[in-house]
């Protein structure tokens, strides 16, 4: 399937944020955006602050980005909040990161409910502290009937472990005689992933200048458009999200085929 590409108009470009948002809405909005929220530590370092101050500032960025994604009609926003590898950081930092969902949701849950956002989480729950899960589960429950943007937190998420889990669960089905090996295809395997109900991301954004995936959605990002920026996550603004989407709208997604005009 080919998206209608954004063609630059010769008329004056919109300049206020509201104008840019409205302009952006007249082109194809990605259904699912995934963000690797990176650079909190460096943001703090630059200001001679402790790393956790960067995480606190980074948490505050989630609010305007979620609101804007919802306003634009994005269906799902997956935010990489903590990876399965992040446990190797100093205990004090990990403990702080595990307190952030409580703080974020403690402040913004009423707003998320009000704005029709549905909170979800993906990741390995068993290692996550009970107090963290309690806050997340409360938000999931309070927003479960909302029909707007799905705000999906990747918490203790690792893509390789997710893929291994999916492979194992398919093997068990075969072992139990519920299906045969030949039935395993893209669709079947995708249905075993944590994102089965969300669809694959159309656009993947990573902040802080790192050009890597760091074990994030390796299966699901097969055909996503990537957008990298040097901006550190606490400095990531609504303008940056619009810039990323504008870039997405100018790209030609071919999925292995040809551009629409070439295939005629
Ligand atoms: C991203 O910021 C947040 C998490 C990984 C939890 P970092 O903490 O990785 O910040 P940098 O990369 O050290 O600047
Ligand atoms: C990826 O960032 C994980 C999150 C943003 C939660 P990292 O900072 O952990 O990634 P690396 O170590 O630079 O690859
Ligand atoms: Mg980092």
PDB file of C-alpha atoms and ligand atoms in Angstrom:
ATOM      1  CA  UNK A   1       0.000   0.000   0.000  1.00  0.00           C
ATOM      2  CA  UNK A   2       1.338   3.411  -0.916  1.00  0.00           C
ATOM      3  CA  UNK A   3       0.702   6.567   1.104  1.00  0.00           C
ATOM      4  CA  UNK A   4      -0.139   9.869  -0.492  1.00  0.00           C
ATOM      5  CA  UNK A   5       3.113  11.790  -0.229  1.00  0.00           C
ATOM      6  CA  UNK A   6       3.349  15.320   0.977  1.00  0.00           C
ATOM      7  CA  UNK A   7       4.174  17.667  -1.881  1.00  0.00           C
ATOM      8  CA  UNK A   8       5.438  21.082  -0.837  1.00  0.00           C
ATOM      9  CA  UNK A   9       3.095  23.882  -1.717  1.00  0.00           C
ATOM     10  CA  UNK A  10       4.512  26.955  -3.392  1.00  0.00           C
ATOM     11  CA  UNK A  11       2.408  29.161  -1.104  1.00  0.00           C
ATOM     12  CA  UNK A  12       3.794  30.527   2.163  1.00  0.00           C
ATOM     13  CA  UNK A  13       4.603  27.840   4.728  1.00  0.00           C
ATOM     14  CA  UNK A  14       2.537  27.968   7.943  1.00  0.00           C
ATOM     15  CA  UNK A  15       4.578  29.402  10.794  1.00  0.00           C
ATOM     16  CA  UNK A  16       2.702  29.250  14.108  1.00  0.00           C
ATOM     17  CA  UNK A  17       2.509  25.871  15.833  1.00  0.00           C
ATOM     18  CA  UNK A  18      -1.274  25.773  15.445  1.00  0.00           C
ATOM     19  CA  UNK A  19      -0.991  26.458  11.717  1.00  0.00           C
ATOM     20  CA  UNK A  20       1.657  23.773  11.336  1.00  0.00           C
ATOM     21  CA  UNK A  21      -0.527  21.288  13.219  1.00  0.00           C
ATOM     22  CA  UNK A  22      -3.509  22.017  10.985  1.00  0.00           C
ATOM     23  CA  UNK A  23      -1.337  21.803   7.854  1.00  0.00           C
ATOM     24  CA  UNK A  24       0.120  18.526   9.093  1.00  0.00           C
ATOM     25  CA  UNK A  25      -3.371  17.097   9.643  1.00  0.00           C
ATOM     26  CA  UNK A  26      -4.238  17.565   5.983  1.00  0.00           C
ATOM     27  CA  UNK A  27      -1.695  14.861   5.044  1.00  0.00           C
ATOM     28  CA  UNK A  28      -1.282  11.241   6.114  1.00  0.00           C
ATOM     29  CA  UNK A  29      -0.710  10.996   9.865  1.00  0.00           C
ATOM     30  CA  UNK A  30       1.225   7.915  11.015  1.00  0.00           C
ATOM     31  CA  UNK A  31      -1.135   5.531  12.818  1.00  0.00           C
ATOM     32  CA  UNK A  32       1.552   4.316  15.186  1.00  0.00           C
ATOM     33  CA  UNK A  33       4.580   6.323  16.339  1.00  0.00           C
ATOM     34  CA  UNK A  34       7.301   4.729  18.464  1.00  0.00           C
ATOM     35  CA  UNK A  35       9.827   6.878  20.316  1.00  0.00           C
ATOM     36  CA  UNK A  36      13.163   5.983  21.898  1.00  0.00           C
ATOM     37  CA  UNK A  37      13.265   8.731  24.519  1.00  0.00           C
ATOM     38  CA  UNK A  38      17.022   9.084  24.896  1.00  0.00           C
ATOM     39  CA  UNK A  39      19.392  11.712  26.269  1.00  0.00           C
ATOM     40  CA  UNK A  40      18.054  12.457  29.755  1.00  0.00           C
ATOM     41  CA  UNK A  41      21.431  11.805  31.383  1.00  0.00           C
ATOM     42  CA  UNK A  42      23.313  14.055  28.966  1.00  0.00           C
ATOM     43  CA  UNK A  43      20.722  16.798  29.412  1.00  0.00           C
ATOM     44  CA  UNK A  44      21.449  16.735  33.161  1.00  0.00           C
ATOM     45  CA  UNK A  45      25.221  16.444  32.670  1.00  0.00           C
ATOM     46  CA  UNK A  46      25.270  19.582  30.550  1.00  0.00           C
ATOM     47  CA  UNK A  47      23.734  21.451  33.469  1.00  0.00           C
ATOM     48  CA  UNK A  48      25.926  19.814  36.119  1.00  0.00           C
ATOM     49  CA  UNK A  49      22.802  18.179  37.553  1.00  0.00           C
ATOM     50  CA  UNK A  50      22.434  14.569  38.710  1.00  0.00           C
ATOM     51  CA  UNK A  51      21.201  12.152  36.016  1.00  0.00           C
ATOM     52  CA  UNK A  52      17.875  11.716  37.795  1.00  0.00           C
ATOM     53  CA  UNK A  53      17.124  15.403  37.254  1.00  0.00           C
ATOM     54  CA  UNK A  54      17.307  14.622  33.534  1.00  0.00           C
ATOM     55  CA  UNK A  55      14.857  11.750  33.945  1.00  0.00           C
ATOM     56  CA  UNK A  56      12.463  14.023  35.800  1.00  0.00           C
ATOM     57  CA  UNK A  57      12.665  16.621  33.054  1.00  0.00           C
ATOM     58  CA  UNK A  58      12.258  13.901  30.430  1.00  0.00           C
ATOM     59  CA  UNK A  59       9.091  12.715  32.139  1.00  0.00           C
ATOM     60  CA  UNK A  60       7.622  16.182  31.729  1.00  0.00           C
ATOM     61  CA  UNK A  61       8.128  15.995  27.952  1.00  0.00           C
ATOM     62  CA  UNK A  62       5.730  13.041  27.738  1.00  0.00           C
ATOM     63  CA  UNK A  63       2.708  15.223  28.461  1.00  0.00           C
ATOM     64  CA  UNK A  64       2.821  17.696  25.522  1.00  0.00           C
ATOM     65  CA  UNK A  65       3.942  14.974  23.120  1.00  0.00           C
ATOM     66  CA  UNK A  66       1.035  12.719  24.128  1.00  0.00           C
ATOM     67  CA  UNK A  67      -1.439  15.585  23.863  1.00  0.00           C
ATOM     68  CA  UNK A  68      -0.220  16.553  20.418  1.00  0.00           C
ATOM     69  CA  UNK A  69      -0.200  12.970  19.142  1.00  0.00           C
ATOM     70  CA  UNK A  70      -3.795  12.624  20.348  1.00  0.00           C
ATOM     71  CA  UNK A  71      -4.796  15.918  18.746  1.00  0.00           C
ATOM     72  CA  UNK A  72      -3.263  14.854  15.429  1.00  0.00           C
ATOM     73  CA  UNK A  73      -5.248  11.623  15.438  1.00  0.00           C
ATOM     74  CA  UNK A  74      -2.293   9.271  15.949  1.00  0.00           C
ATOM     75  CA  UNK A  75      -3.783   5.935  17.030  1.00  0.00           C
ATOM     76  CA  UNK A  76      -0.880   4.598  19.092  1.00  0.00           C
ATOM     77  CA  UNK A  77       2.199   6.152  20.681  1.00  0.00           C
ATOM     78  CA  UNK A  78       4.736   3.665  22.041  1.00  0.00           C
ATOM     79  CA  UNK A  79       7.330   5.197  24.366  1.00  0.00           C
ATOM     80  CA  UNK A  80      10.498   3.313  25.293  1.00  0.00           C
ATOM     81  CA  UNK A  81      10.754   4.119  28.989  1.00  0.00           C
ATOM     82  CA  UNK A  82      12.989   1.337  30.342  1.00  0.00           C
ATOM     83  CA  UNK A  83      14.807  -1.450  28.539  1.00  0.00           C
ATOM     84  CA  UNK A  84      15.615  -4.959  29.753  1.00  0.00           C
ATOM     85  CA  UNK A  85      19.259  -3.790  29.665  1.00  0.00           C
ATOM     86  CA  UNK A  86      18.710  -0.700  31.822  1.00  0.00           C
ATOM     87  CA  UNK A  87      18.823  -2.797  35.041  1.00  0.00           C
ATOM     88  CA  UNK A  88      22.640  -2.700  34.877  1.00  0.00           C
ATOM     89  CA  UNK A  89      22.604   1.028  35.744  1.00  0.00           C
ATOM     90  CA  UNK A  90      23.337   2.141  39.328  1.00  0.00           C
ATOM     91  CA  UNK A  91      20.610   0.994  41.733  1.00  0.00           C
ATOM     92  CA  UNK A  92      19.796   4.547  42.745  1.00  0.00           C
ATOM     93  CA  UNK A  93      19.052   5.496  39.114  1.00  0.00           C
ATOM     94  CA  UNK A  94      16.998   2.354  38.491  1.00  0.00           C
ATOM     95  CA  UNK A  95      14.997   2.940  41.683  1.00  0.00           C
ATOM     96  CA  UNK A  96      14.294   6.484  40.580  1.00  0.00           C
ATOM     97  CA  UNK A  97      13.203   5.384  37.104  1.00  0.00           C
ATOM     98  CA  UNK A  98      10.823   2.860  38.669  1.00  0.00           C
ATOM     99  CA  UNK A  99       9.226   5.672  40.681  1.00  0.00           C
ATOM    100  CA  UNK A 100       8.604   7.875  37.653  1.00  0.00           C
ATOM    101  CA  UNK A 101       5.440   6.124  36.400  1.00  0.00           C
ATOM    102  CA  UNK A 102       3.846   6.789  39.819  1.00  0.00           C
ATOM    103  CA  UNK A 103       4.804  10.420  39.668  1.00  0.00           C
ATOM    104  CA  UNK A 104       3.783  10.889  36.042  1.00  0.00           C
ATOM    105  CA  UNK A 105       0.468   9.092  36.365  1.00  0.00           C
ATOM    106  CA  UNK A 106      -0.178  10.569  39.835  1.00  0.00           C
ATOM    107  CA  UNK A 107      -0.149  13.999  38.206  1.00  0.00           C
ATOM    108  CA  UNK A 108      -1.490  13.363  34.704  1.00  0.00           C
ATOM    109  CA  UNK A 109      -3.907  10.456  34.997  1.00  0.00           C
ATOM    110  CA  UNK A 110      -6.999  12.717  35.380  1.00  0.00           C
ATOM    111  CA  UNK A 111      -5.931  14.585  32.247  1.00  0.00           C
ATOM    112  CA  UNK A 112      -5.368  11.342  30.311  1.00  0.00           C
ATOM    113  CA  UNK A 113      -8.837  10.123  31.361  1.00  0.00           C
ATOM    114  CA  UNK A 114     -10.338  13.474  30.359  1.00  0.00           C
ATOM    115  CA  UNK A 115      -8.563  13.465  26.989  1.00  0.00           C
ATOM    116  CA  UNK A 116      -9.788   9.978  26.096  1.00  0.00           C
ATOM    117  CA  UNK A 117      -6.233   8.500  26.079  1.00  0.00           C
ATOM    118  CA  UNK A 118      -5.931   4.777  26.784  1.00  0.00           C
ATOM    119  CA  UNK A 119      -2.838   3.777  28.781  1.00  0.00           C
ATOM    120  CA  UNK A 120      -1.204   0.426  28.050  1.00  0.00           C
ATOM    121  CA  UNK A 121       2.106  -1.188  28.934  1.00  0.00           C
ATOM    122  CA  UNK A 122       4.337  -3.737  27.237  1.00  0.00           C
ATOM    123  CA  UNK A 123       7.314  -5.472  28.804  1.00  0.00           C
ATOM    124  CA  UNK A 124       8.238  -8.223  31.227  1.00  0.00           C
ATOM    125  CA  UNK A 125       6.151  -7.509  34.343  1.00  0.00           C
ATOM    126  CA  UNK A 126       7.723  -9.983  36.770  1.00  0.00           C
ATOM    127  CA  UNK A 127      10.877  -7.905  37.491  1.00  0.00           C
ATOM    128  CA  UNK A 128       9.081  -4.571  37.816  1.00  0.00           C
ATOM    129  CA  UNK A 129       8.538  -3.424  41.443  1.00  0.00           C
ATOM    130  CA  UNK A 130       4.996  -3.808  42.789  1.00  0.00           C
ATOM    131  CA  UNK A 131       4.586  -0.087  43.484  1.00  0.00           C
ATOM    132  CA  UNK A 132       5.401   0.708  39.833  1.00  0.00           C
ATOM    133  CA  UNK A 133       2.977  -1.896  38.511  1.00  0.00           C
ATOM    134  CA  UNK A 134       0.286  -0.662  40.877  1.00  0.00           C
ATOM    135  CA  UNK A 135       0.437   2.855  39.395  1.00  0.00           C
ATOM    136  CA  UNK A 136       0.534   1.557  35.827  1.00  0.00           C
ATOM    137  CA  UNK A 137      -2.326  -0.901  36.387  1.00  0.00           C
ATOM    138  CA  UNK A 138      -4.435   1.803  37.994  1.00  0.00           C
ATOM    139  CA  UNK A 139      -3.958   3.957  34.878  1.00  0.00           C
ATOM    140  CA  UNK A 140      -4.657   1.027  32.553  1.00  0.00           C
ATOM    141  CA  UNK A 141      -7.865   0.293  34.424  1.00  0.00           C
ATOM    142  CA  UNK A 142      -8.989   3.932  34.664  1.00  0.00           C
ATOM    143  CA  UNK A 143      -8.547   4.460  30.914  1.00  0.00           C
ATOM    144  CA  UNK A 144      -9.556   1.049  29.572  1.00  0.00           C
ATOM    145  CA  UNK A 145     -12.782   2.305  27.978  1.00  0.00           C
ATOM    146  CA  UNK A 146     -11.160   5.335  26.366  1.00  0.00           C
ATOM    147  CA  UNK A 147     -11.180   5.341  22.595  1.00  0.00           C
ATOM    148  CA  UNK A 148      -8.551   7.955  21.700  1.00  0.00           C
ATOM    149  CA  UNK A 149      -4.788   7.585  21.461  1.00  0.00           C
ATOM    150  CA  UNK A 150      -3.260   4.419  22.946  1.00  0.00           C
ATOM    151  CA  UNK A 151      -0.298   5.530  25.070  1.00  0.00           C
ATOM    152  CA  UNK A 152       1.789   2.386  25.261  1.00  0.00           C
ATOM    153  CA  UNK A 153       4.708   2.426  27.709  1.00  0.00           C
ATOM    154  CA  UNK A 154       7.535   0.006  26.911  1.00  0.00           C
ATOM    155  CA  UNK A 155       8.678  -0.757  30.433  1.00  0.00           C
ATOM    156  CA  UNK A 156      11.261  -3.454  31.062  1.00  0.00           C
ATOM    157  CA  UNK A 157      10.892  -4.130  27.359  1.00  0.00           C
ATOM    158  CA  UNK A 158      13.451  -5.948  25.224  1.00  0.00           C
ATOM    159  CA  UNK A 159      12.761  -6.959  21.670  1.00  0.00           C
ATOM    160  CA  UNK A 160      14.921 -10.081  21.582  1.00  0.00           C
ATOM    161  CA  UNK A 161      13.238 -11.447  24.669  1.00  0.00           C
ATOM    162  CA  UNK A 162       9.823 -10.627  23.154  1.00  0.00           C
ATOM    163  CA  UNK A 163      10.749 -12.491  19.948  1.00  0.00           C
ATOM    164  CA  UNK A 164      12.058 -15.478  21.914  1.00  0.00           C
ATOM    165  CA  UNK A 165       8.855 -15.540  23.950  1.00  0.00           C
ATOM    166  CA  UNK A 166       6.761 -15.518  20.769  1.00  0.00           C
ATOM    167  CA  UNK A 167       8.871 -18.341  19.284  1.00  0.00           C
ATOM    168  CA  UNK A 168       8.458 -20.389  22.453  1.00  0.00           C
ATOM    169  CA  UNK A 169       4.714 -19.881  22.623  1.00  0.00           C
ATOM    170  CA  UNK A 170       4.351 -21.000  19.006  1.00  0.00           C
ATOM    171  CA  UNK A 171       6.507 -24.066  19.732  1.00  0.00           C
ATOM    172  CA  UNK A 172       4.211 -24.947  22.637  1.00  0.00           C
ATOM    173  CA  UNK A 173       1.166 -24.705  20.348  1.00  0.00           C
ATOM    174  CA  UNK A 174       2.836 -27.099  17.909  1.00  0.00           C
ATOM    175  CA  UNK A 175       3.819 -29.420  20.741  1.00  0.00           C
ATOM    176  CA  UNK A 176       0.197 -29.483  21.952  1.00  0.00           C
ATOM    177  CA  UNK A 177      -1.047 -30.266  18.464  1.00  0.00           C
ATOM    178  CA  UNK A 178      -2.939 -26.930  18.239  1.00  0.00           C
ATOM    179  CA  UNK A 179      -1.231 -25.952  14.981  1.00  0.00           C
ATOM    180  CA  UNK A 180       1.411 -27.121  12.537  1.00  0.00           C
ATOM    181  CA  UNK A 181       4.805 -25.537  11.775  1.00  0.00           C
ATOM    182  CA  UNK A 182       3.617 -24.616   8.264  1.00  0.00           C
ATOM    183  CA  UNK A 183       1.035 -22.257   9.735  1.00  0.00           C
ATOM    184  CA  UNK A 184       3.734 -19.923  11.039  1.00  0.00           C
ATOM    185  CA  UNK A 185       3.815 -16.842   8.847  1.00  0.00           C
ATOM    186  CA  UNK A 186       4.274 -13.065   9.359  1.00  0.00           C
ATOM    187  CA  UNK A 187       0.717 -12.586  10.524  1.00  0.00           C
ATOM    188  CA  UNK A 188       0.733 -15.528  12.919  1.00  0.00           C
ATOM    189  CA  UNK A 189       4.069 -14.491  14.425  1.00  0.00           C
ATOM    190  CA  UNK A 190       2.972 -10.831  14.752  1.00  0.00           C
ATOM    191  CA  UNK A 191      -0.105 -12.020  16.622  1.00  0.00           C
ATOM    192  CA  UNK A 192       2.210 -13.455  19.291  1.00  0.00           C
ATOM    193  CA  UNK A 193       4.021 -10.162  19.882  1.00  0.00           C
ATOM    194  CA  UNK A 194       3.166  -7.687  22.626  1.00  0.00           C
ATOM    195  CA  UNK A 195       2.006  -5.186  20.001  1.00  0.00           C
ATOM    196  CA  UNK A 196      -0.334  -7.609  18.207  1.00  0.00           C
ATOM    197  CA  UNK A 197      -3.343  -5.310  18.714  1.00  0.00           C
ATOM    198  CA  UNK A 198      -1.545  -2.062  17.787  1.00  0.00           C
ATOM    199  CA  UNK A 199      -0.017  -2.816  14.421  1.00  0.00           C
ATOM    200  CA  UNK A 200       3.565  -2.020  13.464  1.00  0.00           C
ATOM    201  CA  UNK A 201       4.903   1.523  13.967  1.00  0.00           C
ATOM    202  CA  UNK A 202       4.870   3.697  10.850  1.00  0.00           C
ATOM    203  CA  UNK A 203       7.376   6.151  12.269  1.00  0.00           C
ATOM    204  CA  UNK A 204      10.214   5.573  14.741  1.00  0.00           C
ATOM    205  CA  UNK A 205      11.854   8.571  16.391  1.00  0.00           C
ATOM    206  CA  UNK A 206      15.056   8.465  18.431  1.00  0.00           C
ATOM    207  CA  UNK A 207      16.388  11.506  20.235  1.00  0.00           C
ATOM    208  CA  UNK A 208      19.914  12.345  21.465  1.00  0.00           C
ATOM    209  CA  UNK A 209      21.906  11.606  18.309  1.00  0.00           C
ATOM    210  CA  UNK A 210      22.297   7.851  18.786  1.00  0.00           C
ATOM    211  CA  UNK A 211      21.664   5.974  15.539  1.00  0.00           C
ATOM    212  CA  UNK A 212      20.711   2.537  16.841  1.00  0.00           C
ATOM    213  CA  UNK A 213      17.692   0.572  17.982  1.00  0.00           C
ATOM    214  CA  UNK A 214      18.973  -0.613  21.387  1.00  0.00           C
ATOM    215  CA  UNK A 215      16.783  -3.743  21.312  1.00  0.00           C
ATOM    216  CA  UNK A 216      13.590  -1.838  20.476  1.00  0.00           C
ATOM    217  CA  UNK A 217      10.812  -3.414  18.385  1.00  0.00           C
ATOM    218  CA  UNK A 218      13.171  -5.223  15.991  1.00  0.00           C
ATOM    219  CA  UNK A 219      10.366  -7.263  14.417  1.00  0.00           C
ATOM    220  CA  UNK A 220       7.793  -4.474  14.262  1.00  0.00           C
ATOM    221  CA  UNK A 221      10.088  -1.808  12.758  1.00  0.00           C
ATOM    222  CA  UNK A 222      10.827  -3.803   9.594  1.00  0.00           C
ATOM    223  CA  UNK A 223       9.174  -1.192   7.339  1.00  0.00           C
ATOM    224  CA  UNK A 224       8.941   1.817   9.643  1.00  0.00           C
ATOM    225  CA  UNK A 225      10.310   5.203   8.626  1.00  0.00           C
ATOM    226  CA  UNK A 226      13.137   6.320  10.943  1.00  0.00           C
ATOM    227  CA  UNK A 227      13.725   9.871  12.129  1.00  0.00           C
ATOM    228  CA  UNK A 228      16.765  10.701  14.238  1.00  0.00           C
ATOM    229  CA  UNK A 229      17.542  13.974  15.953  1.00  0.00           C
ATOM    230  CA  UNK A 230      20.404  15.289  18.100  1.00  0.00           C
ATOM    231  CA  UNK A 231      17.860  16.950  20.395  1.00  0.00           C
ATOM    232  CA  UNK A 232      17.935  15.440  23.893  1.00  0.00           C
ATOM    233  CA  UNK A 233      14.596  14.015  25.086  1.00  0.00           C
ATOM    234  CA  UNK A 234      13.938  16.685  27.767  1.00  0.00           C
ATOM    235  CA  UNK A 235      14.293  19.340  25.017  1.00  0.00           C
ATOM    236  CA  UNK A 236      12.047  17.486  22.543  1.00  0.00           C
ATOM    237  CA  UNK A 237       9.112  19.777  21.816  1.00  0.00           C
ATOM    238  CA  UNK A 238       5.839  19.736  19.899  1.00  0.00           C
ATOM    239  CA  UNK A 239       7.675  21.479  17.040  1.00  0.00           C
ATOM    240  CA  UNK A 240      10.105  18.562  16.854  1.00  0.00           C
ATOM    241  CA  UNK A 241       7.258  16.042  16.661  1.00  0.00           C
ATOM    242  CA  UNK A 242       5.668  18.053  13.864  1.00  0.00           C
ATOM    243  CA  UNK A 243       9.051  18.181  12.089  1.00  0.00           C
ATOM    244  CA  UNK A 244       9.352  14.388  12.322  1.00  0.00           C
ATOM    245  CA  UNK A 245       5.839  13.881  10.964  1.00  0.00           C
ATOM    246  CA  UNK A 246       6.437  16.392   8.164  1.00  0.00           C
ATOM    247  CA  UNK A 247       9.522  14.425   7.199  1.00  0.00           C
ATOM    248  CA  UNK A 248       7.480  11.201   7.275  1.00  0.00           C
ATOM    249  CA  UNK A 249       4.852  12.798   5.044  1.00  0.00           C
ATOM    250  CA  UNK A 250       7.449  13.615   2.396  1.00  0.00           C
ATOM    251  CA  UNK A 251       8.763  10.064   2.162  1.00  0.00           C
ATOM    252  CA  UNK A 252       7.719   7.483  -0.349  1.00  0.00           C
ATOM    253  CA  UNK A 253       6.960   4.188   1.388  1.00  0.00           C
ATOM    254  CA  UNK A 254       7.326   1.400  -1.118  1.00  0.00           C
ATOM    255  CA  UNK A 255       7.277  -1.794   0.954  1.00  0.00           C
ATOM    256  CA  UNK A 256       9.394  -3.449  -1.698  1.00  0.00           C
ATOM    257  CA  UNK A 257       7.175  -2.246  -4.567  1.00  0.00           C
ATOM    258  CA  UNK A 258       7.438   0.777  -6.841  1.00  0.00           C
ATOM    259  CA  UNK A 259       6.343   4.384  -6.480  1.00  0.00           C
ATOM    260  CA  UNK A 260       2.679   4.757  -7.493  1.00  0.00           C
ATOM    261  CA  UNK A 261       3.518   6.700 -10.706  1.00  0.00           C
ATOM    262  CA  UNK A 262       6.095   4.041 -11.717  1.00  0.00           C
ATOM    263  CA  UNK A 263       3.657   1.160 -11.371  1.00  0.00           C
ATOM    264  CA  UNK A 264       1.149   2.612 -13.863  1.00  0.00           C
TER     265      UNK A 264
HETATM  266  C1  LIG B   1      16.951   7.748  28.360  1.00  0.00           C
HETATM  267  O1  LIG B   1      17.950   8.603  28.771  1.00  0.00           O
HETATM  268  C2  LIG B   1      16.165   7.190  29.513  1.00  0.00           C
HETATM  269  C3  LIG B   1      16.455   5.779  29.789  1.00  0.00           C
HETATM  270  C4  LIG B   1      17.252   5.013  29.122  1.00  0.00           C
HETATM  271  C5  LIG B   1      15.753   5.205  30.913  1.00  0.00           C
HETATM  272  P1  LIG B   1      19.383   8.087  29.222  1.00  0.00           P
HETATM  273  O2  LIG B   1      19.369   7.883  30.704  1.00  0.00           O
HETATM  274  O3  LIG B   1      19.803   6.916  28.438  1.00  0.00           O
HETATM  275  O4  LIG B   1      20.263   9.345  28.873  1.00  0.00           O
HETATM  276  P2  LIG B   1      21.722   9.340  28.267  1.00  0.00           P
HETATM  277  O5  LIG B   1      21.705   8.491  27.036  1.00  0.00           O
HETATM  278  O6  LIG B   1      22.616   8.772  29.317  1.00  0.00           O
HETATM  279  O7  LIG B   1      22.005  10.768  27.971  1.00  0.00           O
HETATM  280  C1  LIG B   2      17.417   2.979  25.116  1.00  0.00           C
HETATM  281  O1  LIG B   2      18.307   3.935  25.571  1.00  0.00           O
HETATM  282  C2  LIG B   2      16.410   2.671  26.179  1.00  0.00           C
HETATM  283  C3  LIG B   2      15.453   3.719  26.497  1.00  0.00           C
HETATM  284  C4  LIG B   2      15.365   4.896  25.929  1.00  0.00           C
HETATM  285  C5  LIG B   2      14.504   3.393  27.519  1.00  0.00           C
HETATM  286  P1  LIG B   2      19.705   3.539  26.202  1.00  0.00           P
HETATM  287  O2  LIG B   2      20.336   4.808  26.612  1.00  0.00           O
HETATM  288  O3  LIG B   2      19.508   2.507  27.265  1.00  0.00           O
HETATM  289  O4  LIG B   2      20.453   2.863  24.984  1.00  0.00           O
HETATM  290  P2  LIG B   2      22.010   2.676  24.705  1.00  0.00           P
HETATM  291  O5  LIG B   2      22.599   2.012  25.916  1.00  0.00           O
HETATM  292  O6  LIG B   2      22.591   4.039  24.493  1.00  0.00           O
HETATM  293  O7  LIG B   2      22.073   1.844  23.475  1.00  0.00           O
HETATM  294 MG1  LIG B   3      20.775   6.713  26.691  1.00  0.00          MG
END
